[in-house]
Coordinates of C-alpha atoms in Angstrom, one line a residue:
M1 CA 46.8 -26.5 11.5
P2 CA 46.8 -27.6 7.9
N3 CA 43.2 -26.5 7.2
D4 CA 43.4 -23.2 9.0
P5 CA 42.8 -20.4 6.4
T6 CA 44.9 -18.1 8.4
S7 CA 48.0 -20.2 7.8
E8 CA 47.5 -21.2 4.2
R9 CA 45.5 -19.9 1.3
G10 CA 43.5 -22.3 -0.9
D11 CA 43.7 -22.3 -4.6
I12 CA 40.8 -22.4 -7.1
W13 CA 40.2 -26.0 -6.4
G14 CA 39.8 -25.5 -2.6
G15 CA 43.1 -27.2 -1.7
A16 CA 46.0 -25.6 0.0
T17 CA 48.6 -23.9 -2.1
G18 CA 51.1 -23.5 0.7
V19 CA 51.5 -19.8 -0.2
A20 CA 51.8 -17.5 2.7
T21 CA 49.8 -14.4 3.3
A22 CA 52.0 -12.0 1.3
P23 CA 50.7 -13.1 -2.1
A24 CA 47.2 -12.9 -0.6
A25 CA 47.8 -9.4 0.4
A26 CA 49.1 -8.6 -3.0
G27 CA 45.9 -10.0 -4.5
R28 CA 43.8 -7.9 -2.2
A29 CA 45.8 -4.8 -3.2
A30 CA 45.0 -5.2 -6.9
T31 CA 41.8 -3.4 -7.9
F32 CA 39.1 -3.5 -10.5
F33 CA 37.6 0.0 -10.9
G34 CA 38.5 0.6 -7.3
H35 CA 37.1 -2.7 -6.1
P36 CA 38.8 -6.0 -5.1
R37 CA 40.6 -7.6 -8.1
G38 CA 38.6 -10.8 -7.4
L39 CA 35.5 -8.9 -8.6
A40 CA 36.9 -9.0 -12.2
T41 CA 37.3 -12.8 -12.0
L42 CA 33.7 -13.2 -10.9
F43 CA 32.4 -10.5 -13.3
F44 CA 33.8 -12.3 -16.3
T45 CA 32.8 -15.7 -15.0
E46 CA 29.2 -14.6 -14.7
M47 CA 29.3 -12.7 -18.0
W48 CA 30.4 -15.9 -19.9
E49 CA 27.9 -18.0 -18.0
R50 CA 25.1 -15.7 -19.0
F51 CA 26.5 -15.6 -22.5
S52 CA 26.1 -19.4 -22.7
Y53 CA 22.7 -19.4 -21.0
Y54 CA 21.1 -16.7 -23.1
G55 CA 22.8 -17.8 -26.3
M56 CA 21.3 -21.2 -26.0
R57 CA 17.9 -19.8 -24.8
A58 CA 17.7 -17.6 -27.8
L59 CA 17.8 -20.7 -30.0
L60 CA 16.0 -23.3 -27.9
I61 CA 12.3 -23.0 -28.9
L62 CA 13.2 -21.9 -32.4
F63 CA 15.3 -25.1 -32.8
M64 CA 12.6 -27.3 -31.3
T65 CA 9.8 -25.9 -33.6
A66 CA 12.0 -25.8 -36.8
S67 CA 11.2 -28.6 -39.3
V68 CA 13.5 -31.6 -39.5
A69 CA 14.3 -30.6 -43.1
D70 CA 15.6 -27.3 -41.7
G71 CA 17.8 -29.0 -39.1
G72 CA 15.3 -28.7 -36.2
L73 CA 13.4 -31.2 -34.1
G74 CA 10.0 -30.7 -35.7
F75 CA 8.2 -30.5 -32.4
D76 CA 4.8 -28.9 -32.3
V77 CA 4.3 -25.7 -30.3
A78 CA 2.6 -27.4 -27.4
K79 CA 5.5 -29.8 -26.8
A80 CA 8.2 -27.2 -27.4
G81 CA 6.5 -24.7 -25.0
A82 CA 6.2 -27.3 -22.3
I83 CA 9.8 -28.3 -22.6
Y84 CA 11.0 -24.7 -22.6
G85 CA 8.9 -24.0 -19.4
L86 CA 10.1 -27.0 -17.6
Y87 CA 13.7 -26.4 -18.5
T88 CA 13.8 -22.7 -17.4
S89 CA 11.8 -23.5 -14.3
F90 CA 14.1 -26.3 -13.2
A91 CA 17.2 -24.1 -13.9
Y92 CA 16.0 -21.5 -11.3
M93 CA 14.7 -24.2 -9.0
A94 CA 18.1 -26.0 -8.9
T95 CA 19.7 -22.9 -7.3
L96 CA 18.2 -24.0 -4.0
P97 CA 20.0 -27.4 -3.7
G98 CA 23.0 -25.8 -5.4
G99 CA 23.4 -23.4 -2.6
W100 CA 22.9 -26.1 0.0
I101 CA 25.6 -28.3 -1.7
A102 CA 28.1 -25.4 -1.6
D103 CA 27.3 -24.5 2.0
H104 CA 27.6 -28.0 3.3
I105 CA 29.9 -30.0 1.0
F106 CA 32.1 -28.2 -1.6
G107 CA 32.2 -24.5 -0.7
Q108 CA 31.2 -21.9 -3.2
R109 CA 34.6 -21.9 -5.0
R110 CA 34.4 -25.5 -6.1
A111 CA 30.6 -25.4 -6.7
V112 CA 31.1 -22.6 -9.3
L113 CA 33.9 -24.5 -11.0
Y114 CA 32.0 -27.8 -11.1
G115 CA 28.9 -26.0 -12.2
G116 CA 30.7 -24.3 -15.1
I117 CA 32.2 -27.6 -16.3
I118 CA 28.7 -29.2 -16.2
I119 CA 27.2 -26.3 -18.1
A120 CA 29.8 -26.5 -20.8
L121 CA 29.3 -30.2 -21.2
G122 CA 25.6 -29.6 -21.5
H123 CA 26.0 -27.1 -24.4
F124 CA 28.5 -29.4 -26.2
S125 CA 26.0 -32.3 -25.7
M126 CA 23.3 -30.2 -27.5
A127 CA 25.8 -29.6 -30.3
I128 CA 25.5 -33.4 -31.2
E129 CA 22.7 -34.1 -33.6
S130 CA 20.5 -36.6 -31.7
I131 CA 17.4 -36.5 -29.4
P132 CA 19.1 -38.2 -26.4
T133 CA 22.0 -35.8 -26.4
F134 CA 19.6 -32.8 -26.7
Y135 CA 17.7 -33.9 -23.5
L136 CA 21.0 -34.8 -21.8
G137 CA 22.3 -31.3 -22.5
L138 CA 19.2 -29.6 -21.0
V139 CA 19.6 -31.7 -17.8
L140 CA 23.3 -30.9 -17.5
I141 CA 22.7 -27.2 -18.0
V142 CA 20.0 -27.2 -15.3
L143 CA 22.4 -29.0 -12.9
G144 CA 25.3 -26.8 -13.7
T145 CA 23.3 -23.6 -13.4
G146 CA 22.0 -24.7 -10.0
L147 CA 25.6 -25.0 -8.8
L148 CA 27.1 -21.9 -10.4
K149 CA 24.3 -19.2 -10.3
P150 CA 23.7 -18.8 -6.6
N151 CA 27.3 -19.3 -5.5
V152 CA 29.1 -16.9 -7.8
S153 CA 26.9 -14.1 -6.3
T154 CA 27.6 -15.3 -2.8
M155 CA 31.3 -15.0 -3.5
V156 CA 30.9 -11.4 -4.7
G157 CA 29.6 -10.5 -1.3
E158 CA 32.5 -12.3 0.5
L159 CA 35.0 -10.1 -1.3
Y160 CA 33.9 -7.2 1.0
P161 CA 33.7 -6.7 4.7
N162 CA 30.2 -6.7 6.1
D163 CA 30.2 -3.0 6.7
S164 CA 31.8 -2.0 3.4
A165 CA 30.1 0.9 1.6
R166 CA 31.4 -0.4 -1.7
R167 CA 29.5 -3.7 -1.6
D168 CA 26.4 -2.4 -3.3
A169 CA 28.5 -0.7 -6.0
G170 CA 30.3 -3.9 -6.5
F171 CA 27.1 -5.8 -7.1
S172 CA 26.1 -3.1 -9.6
I173 CA 29.3 -3.7 -11.6
F174 CA 28.7 -7.4 -11.3
Y175 CA 25.1 -7.0 -12.6
M176 CA 26.5 -5.2 -15.7
G177 CA 28.5 -8.3 -16.5
I178 CA 25.3 -10.3 -16.5
N179 CA 23.7 -7.9 -19.0
I180 CA 26.8 -7.7 -21.3
G181 CA 26.7 -11.4 -21.6
A182 CA 22.9 -11.5 -22.2
F183 CA 23.3 -8.8 -24.9
A184 CA 26.1 -10.4 -26.8
A185 CA 24.9 -14.0 -26.7
P186 CA 21.9 -13.8 -29.0
L187 CA 23.9 -11.7 -31.5
V188 CA 26.6 -14.3 -31.8
C189 CA 24.9 -17.7 -31.0
G190 CA 21.7 -16.6 -32.7
F191 CA 23.5 -15.7 -36.0
L192 CA 25.6 -18.9 -36.0
G193 CA 22.6 -21.1 -35.1
Q194 CA 20.0 -19.6 -37.4
R195 CA 22.1 -18.7 -40.4
I196 CA 24.7 -21.5 -40.4
D197 CA 23.8 -24.5 -38.2
W198 CA 21.7 -24.9 -35.1
H199 CA 24.3 -27.1 -33.4
L200 CA 27.1 -24.6 -34.1
G201 CA 25.1 -22.1 -32.1
F202 CA 24.8 -24.5 -29.2
A203 CA 28.5 -25.3 -29.4
T204 CA 29.4 -21.6 -29.4
A205 CA 27.5 -21.2 -26.1
G206 CA 29.6 -24.0 -24.7
V207 CA 32.8 -22.3 -25.9
G208 CA 31.7 -19.2 -24.0
M209 CA 31.3 -21.1 -20.8
A210 CA 34.7 -22.7 -21.4
L211 CA 36.3 -19.3 -21.7
G212 CA 34.7 -18.2 -18.5
L213 CA 36.1 -21.3 -16.7
V214 CA 39.6 -20.6 -18.0
Q215 CA 39.7 -17.0 -16.7
Y216 CA 38.0 -18.2 -13.5
V217 CA 40.8 -20.7 -12.8
L218 CA 43.6 -18.2 -13.8
G219 CA 42.0 -15.4 -11.7
G220 CA 41.4 -17.6 -8.7
R221 CA 44.4 -16.2 -6.9
Y222 CA 42.6 -12.9 -6.6
L223 CA 39.7 -14.3 -4.7
G224 CA 41.4 -14.7 -1.3
E225 CA 39.4 -16.9 1.0
A226 CA 36.1 -16.2 -0.7
G227 CA 34.1 -19.5 -1.1
L228 CA 36.9 -21.8 -0.3
Y229 CA 35.3 -23.8 2.5
P230 CA 31.8 -25.1 3.4
D231 CA 30.2 -24.0 6.6
T232 CA 32.0 -26.8 8.5
R233 CA 35.3 -28.7 7.9
D234 CA 34.4 -31.5 10.3
P235 CA 34.9 -34.6 8.1
A236 CA 32.1 -36.5 9.8
V237 CA 29.6 -33.7 9.2
V238 CA 30.7 -33.3 5.6
K239 CA 30.4 -37.1 5.1
R240 CA 26.9 -37.0 6.5
H241 CA 25.9 -34.2 4.2
K242 CA 27.3 -36.2 1.2
R243 CA 25.1 -39.2 2.2
Q244 CA 22.1 -36.8 2.4
L245 CA 22.9 -35.5 -1.1
L246 CA 23.2 -39.0 -2.5
G247 CA 19.8 -39.9 -0.9
G248 CA 18.2 -36.8 -2.4
I249 CA 19.6 -37.7 -5.8
A250 CA 18.2 -41.2 -5.6
V251 CA 14.8 -39.9 -4.6
L252 CA 14.8 -37.4 -7.5
A253 CA 15.9 -40.1 -9.9
V254 CA 13.0 -42.4 -8.9
A255 CA 10.5 -39.5 -9.0
G256 CA 11.7 -38.5 -12.4
Y257 CA 11.4 -42.0 -13.8
V258 CA 7.8 -42.3 -12.4
I259 CA 6.8 -38.9 -13.7
F260 CA 8.3 -39.0 -17.2
F261 CA 8.0 -42.7 -18.1
A262 CA 5.8 -44.8 -15.7
L263 CA 2.9 -42.3 -15.8
D264 CA 3.2 -41.7 -19.5
A265 CA 1.9 -38.2 -19.0
S266 CA 2.3 -35.5 -21.6
L267 CA 4.8 -32.7 -21.0
Q268 CA 2.0 -30.2 -20.9
D269 CA 0.3 -32.2 -18.1
I270 CA 3.6 -32.4 -16.2
A271 CA 4.2 -28.7 -16.5
K272 CA 0.6 -28.0 -15.3
A273 CA 1.1 -30.3 -12.4
G274 CA 4.4 -28.7 -11.6
T275 CA 2.8 -25.3 -11.4
G276 CA 0.3 -26.6 -8.9
V277 CA 3.0 -28.3 -6.8
I278 CA 5.1 -25.1 -6.6
V279 CA 2.1 -23.0 -5.6
G280 CA 1.1 -25.6 -3.0
L281 CA 4.6 -25.8 -1.5
I282 CA 4.9 -22.1 -1.3
V283 CA 1.5 -21.7 0.4
L284 CA 2.4 -24.4 2.9
Y285 CA 5.8 -22.8 3.6
F286 CA 4.3 -19.4 4.4
L287 CA 1.6 -21.0 6.6
Y288 CA 4.2 -23.0 8.4
V289 CA 6.4 -19.9 9.0
L290 CA 3.5 -17.7 10.1
T291 CA 2.2 -20.4 12.4
F292 CA 5.2 -22.3 13.8
G293 CA 8.1 -20.0 12.9
G294 CA 8.3 -18.3 16.3
L295 CA 7.8 -14.9 14.8
N296 CA 6.4 -11.9 16.7
G297 CA 3.5 -9.8 15.5
D298 CA 5.6 -7.3 13.5
E299 CA 7.6 -10.1 11.8
K300 CA 4.5 -11.9 10.8
K301 CA 3.1 -8.8 9.1
R302 CA 6.3 -8.3 7.2
V303 CA 6.4 -12.0 6.1
L304 CA 2.8 -11.6 4.9
V305 CA 3.9 -8.7 2.8
I306 CA 6.7 -10.8 1.3
G307 CA 4.0 -13.4 0.4
V308 CA 1.9 -10.7 -1.4
L309 CA 5.0 -9.5 -3.3
F310 CA 5.9 -13.1 -4.2
L311 CA 2.5 -13.4 -5.9
A312 CA 3.1 -10.2 -7.8
A313 CA 6.5 -11.3 -8.9
A314 CA 5.2 -14.6 -10.1
V315 CA 2.6 -12.8 -12.2
F316 CA 5.3 -10.5 -13.6
W317 CA 7.8 -13.3 -14.5
S318 CA 5.0 -15.4 -16.1
G319 CA 4.7 -12.6 -18.6
F320 CA 8.3 -11.3 -18.8
E321 CA 9.8 -14.7 -19.3
Q322 CA 7.8 -15.3 -22.5
A323 CA 10.7 -13.4 -24.2
G324 CA 12.4 -16.7 -24.9
S325 CA 9.3 -18.7 -25.7
S326 CA 6.1 -17.2 -27.2
L327 CA 7.6 -13.8 -28.0
N328 CA 10.6 -15.6 -29.7
L329 CA 8.1 -17.5 -31.9
V330 CA 6.3 -14.2 -32.7
A331 CA 9.7 -12.7 -33.8
E332 CA 10.5 -15.7 -36.0
Q333 CA 7.1 -16.4 -37.6
L334 CA 5.1 -13.2 -37.5
T335 CA 7.7 -10.4 -37.7
R336 CA 9.6 -8.9 -40.6
T337 CA 13.2 -9.5 -39.7
S338 CA 14.7 -6.9 -41.9
I339 CA 15.4 -3.1 -41.8
L340 CA 16.1 -1.1 -45.0
G341 CA 16.7 -4.3 -46.9
W342 CA 19.1 -5.7 -44.3
S343 CA 18.0 -9.1 -42.9
F344 CA 18.9 -10.3 -39.4
P345 CA 18.1 -13.5 -37.4
A346 CA 14.9 -13.4 -35.3
S347 CA 16.9 -14.4 -32.2
W348 CA 18.6 -11.0 -32.2
F349 CA 15.4 -9.6 -30.6
Q350 CA 16.6 -11.4 -27.4
S351 CA 19.4 -8.8 -27.1
V352 CA 17.0 -5.8 -26.9
N353 CA 16.1 -6.2 -23.2
A354 CA 19.7 -6.4 -22.1
L355 CA 20.6 -3.4 -24.2
F356 CA 17.8 -1.4 -22.6
I357 CA 18.9 -2.6 -19.1
I358 CA 22.5 -1.4 -19.7
A359 CA 21.2 2.0 -20.9
L360 CA 18.5 2.5 -18.3
A361 CA 19.7 0.9 -15.1
P362 CA 21.8 4.0 -14.1
V363 CA 18.8 6.2 -14.9
F364 CA 16.6 4.3 -12.5
A365 CA 19.3 4.3 -9.8
W366 CA 19.5 8.1 -10.1
L367 CA 15.7 8.4 -10.2
W368 CA 15.1 6.6 -6.9
V369 CA 17.7 8.6 -5.1
A370 CA 16.4 11.9 -6.5
L371 CA 12.8 11.1 -5.5
S372 CA 14.0 9.9 -2.1
Q373 CA 15.8 13.2 -1.5
R374 CA 12.5 15.0 -2.2
H375 CA 10.5 12.5 -0.1
L376 CA 8.6 11.4 -3.2
E377 CA 10.0 7.9 -3.6
P378 CA 7.2 5.4 -4.0
S379 CA 7.0 2.4 -1.7
S380 CA 8.1 -1.0 -2.7
P381 CA 4.5 -2.3 -3.3
L382 CA 3.8 0.8 -5.5
K383 CA 7.0 0.2 -7.5
F384 CA 5.8 -3.4 -8.0
A385 CA 2.5 -2.1 -9.2
F386 CA 4.2 0.1 -11.7
G387 CA 6.2 -2.9 -12.9
L388 CA 3.1 -5.0 -13.5
V389 CA 1.3 -2.2 -15.3
L390 CA 4.3 -1.6 -17.6
L391 CA 4.5 -5.3 -18.3
G392 CA 0.8 -5.3 -19.2
A393 CA 1.2 -2.2 -21.4
G394 CA 4.0 -4.0 -23.3
F395 CA 1.6 -6.9 -24.0
L396 CA -1.1 -4.5 -25.2
V397 CA 1.4 -3.3 -27.7
I398 CA 2.3 -6.8 -29.0
T399 CA -1.4 -7.7 -29.0
G400 CA -1.9 -4.9 -31.5
G401 CA 1.0 -6.2 -33.6
T402 CA -0.2 -9.8 -33.7
A403 CA -3.7 -8.5 -34.5
L404 CA -2.2 -7.1 -37.7
A405 CA -0.5 -10.5 -38.4
V406 CA -3.9 -12.2 -38.4
R407 CA -4.3 -10.6 -41.9
G408 CA -1.3 -12.5 -43.1
A409 CA 1.3 -9.7 -43.3
A410 CA 4.6 -9.7 -41.3
I411 CA 4.6 -7.0 -38.7
S412 CA 7.2 -4.3 -38.1
P413 CA 10.1 -5.1 -35.8
M414 CA 9.2 -1.9 -33.8
W415 CA 6.2 -3.6 -32.3
L416 CA 8.6 -5.9 -30.4
V417 CA 11.2 -3.2 -29.7
V418 CA 8.6 -0.9 -28.1
M419 CA 7.2 -3.9 -26.1
Y420 CA 10.6 -4.8 -24.8
L421 CA 11.2 -1.2 -23.8
L422 CA 8.1 -1.3 -21.7
H423 CA 9.0 -4.7 -20.3
T424 CA 12.5 -3.4 -19.3
L425 CA 11.0 -0.4 -17.5
G426 CA 8.8 -2.8 -15.7
E427 CA 11.7 -5.1 -14.8
L428 CA 13.7 -2.2 -13.4
S429 CA 10.7 -1.1 -11.3
L430 CA 10.3 -4.6 -9.8
S431 CA 13.3 -7.0 -10.0
P432 CA 16.1 -5.1 -8.1
V433 CA 13.5 -3.6 -5.8
G434 CA 12.2 -7.1 -4.9
L435 CA 15.6 -8.4 -3.9
S436 CA 16.3 -5.4 -1.7
T437 CA 12.9 -5.5 -0.1
V438 CA 13.1 -9.1 0.9
T439 CA 16.4 -8.6 2.6
K440 CA 14.8 -5.7 4.6
L441 CA 11.5 -7.4 5.4
A442 CA 12.6 -10.9 6.2
P443 CA 13.4 -11.7 9.9
H444 CA 17.2 -12.1 10.0
R445 CA 17.1 -15.8 11.1
I446 CA 15.2 -16.8 8.0
V447 CA 16.5 -14.3 5.4
G448 CA 18.3 -17.0 3.5
Q449 CA 15.2 -19.1 3.3
M450 CA 13.1 -16.1 2.2
M451 CA 15.6 -15.4 -0.6
G452 CA 15.3 -19.0 -1.8
V453 CA 11.6 -18.7 -1.8
W454 CA 11.8 -15.4 -3.6
F455 CA 13.7 -17.0 -6.5
M456 CA 10.9 -19.6 -6.7
A457 CA 8.7 -16.8 -8.0
T458 CA 10.9 -16.7 -11.1
S459 CA 10.8 -20.5 -11.4
L460 CA 7.0 -20.5 -11.2
G461 CA 6.8 -17.6 -13.7
T462 CA 9.0 -19.3 -16.3
L463 CA 6.9 -22.5 -16.0
I464 CA 3.7 -20.5 -16.6
A465 CA 5.3 -18.7 -19.5
G466 CA 6.1 -22.0 -21.1
L467 CA 2.5 -23.1 -20.7
V468 CA 1.3 -19.9 -22.4
A469 CA 3.7 -20.6 -25.3
S470 CA 2.5 -24.2 -25.6
G471 CA -1.1 -22.9 -26.2
L472 CA -0.2 -20.7 -29.2
G473 CA -0.6 -23.5 -31.7
G474 CA -3.9 -24.9 -32.8
G475 CA -6.3 -24.3 -35.6
E476 CA -4.8 -24.8 -39.1
A477 CA -1.3 -23.9 -37.9
A478 CA 1.4 -26.4 -38.9
A479 CA 3.1 -28.5 -36.2
G480 CA 5.8 -25.9 -35.3
A481 CA 3.8 -22.8 -36.2
I482 CA 1.9 -20.5 -34.0
S483 CA -1.6 -19.2 -34.7
P484 CA -1.8 -15.4 -34.8
E485 CA -5.4 -15.7 -33.5
Q486 CA -4.2 -17.7 -30.5
A487 CA -1.4 -15.3 -29.9
V488 CA -3.8 -12.3 -29.8
H489 CA -6.0 -14.1 -27.3
A490 CA -3.1 -15.2 -25.1
F491 CA -1.4 -11.8 -25.0
T492 CA -4.7 -10.0 -24.3
V493 CA -5.2 -12.3 -21.3
V494 CA -1.7 -11.7 -20.1
A495 CA -2.1 -7.9 -20.5
A496 CA -5.4 -7.9 -18.6
V497 CA -4.0 -10.1 -15.7
S498 CA -0.8 -8.0 -15.4
I499 CA -2.6 -4.6 -15.5
G500 CA -5.3 -5.9 -13.2
A501 CA -2.8 -7.2 -10.7
G502 CA -0.9 -4.0 -10.9
V503 CA -4.0 -1.9 -10.2
L504 CA -5.0 -4.1 -7.2
L505 CA -1.5 -3.9 -5.8
G506 CA -1.5 -0.1 -6.2
I507 CA -4.8 0.1 -4.3
A508 CA -3.3 -2.2 -1.5
A509 CA 0.0 -0.3 -1.4
K510 CA -0.9 1.9 1.6
P511 CA -2.2 -1.0 3.8
L512 CA 0.9 -3.0 2.8
R513 CA 3.1 -0.1 3.7
R514 CA 1.6 0.0 7.2
L515 CA 2.3 -3.8 7.6
M516 CA 5.9 -3.2 6.6
G517 CA 6.5 -1.2 9.8
G518 CA 8.6 1.6 8.4
V519 CA 10.5 -0.4 5.8
K520 CA 10.2 1.4 2.4

């Protein structure tokens, strides 16, 4: 059988190579820190993809709010914040159809390749000095991220047998690749973009993605059968799925035209409406699953807990994801970007979180194990509560800093560093815990759906974060400038909401633990 994976091994493109199983066995024998050699291929693919994403993100709102004379777009804060929120929200939202396309049409292997190519084209498009190519680049990066992001992670899991004890460790190594890319990107792209030319920074992000693609293709022989095929190879079924995809694209194109052009709505109004739509769809989904999902009583209780944790995660990400928007503007406009006379680009603050993650993630992994051995490990809802309180504490710190900026003086960089330390501690208390908890709580037959819904919390949070940033202008502030008074007000509200949500979740932790039915 020509399409039987047991007789032939596919190459990176998904086609047959005609190579027998001996080379495949050799590929499996090669290791990467004791793990399948294919992990190195995916590690560096994701590292370079995150390099491109975070490199561009570090520059995005700064470029939009910079004056035309300084090479920027000269947008006001309201417009720039709305664009940032919509862009980052769509990037996470696109992972849902991206996963479907891989499962039903391309297979994960091709989806990652095509996604990387589209991402690179998006960055290079933004390197061209024109408004149309700027927006085209954002759209392309969203589409490419939707194809690449969920499927490269899926392929990591496929490198291991289902019962492999090394799988969790493999994902930990993979996660380090994400943070290495996120740490290096602002340092490189930020310096080139802010100190030399904005478009050179965007082009460098594209070069990073291109490097990731080169090693992905060259390292494809180590991936074995991971991600080669969709869930069916029946040509009639695949053809039907392609028709469904084209129909979905047509509907989205018409909807996009109506929303962005025919209705003549402001970007802020669109972002606000999008927030309401996401919330409404999530509420309807949970009502549908609880009512018509065929769940028993225990399963309904666990799904209800996932719903509560979803709300907590959305609140968390709405604050945390301001790193690339409002907090980036604070770094650029209100903070002293020099230490002992040495000046650095404001975008370098975007590397602080990733650096703290690299340093502290092993500490948290050890901490949870140590507490568990002593029967002191907090429950998942309580960990979420800690995360929200730490996030709020970080915003209290930066509120104090921006209050000093009201007087007209640039604030110390340490205000932002301490804030990012607290935010990182909050992230480590909530983000990896949330992923693990959903897989344990969700009924097996809908665990994929629940993971998709879980990522929608990030999409919702980034959209809200953009709206917060869009409200930092006003008063006598110039078009691209933020008002320190507005920043103090916004950050105080975010701190109060985050800490308040954390306290409420902490109070509800015991009842939620009972609903979880033994799941920690």
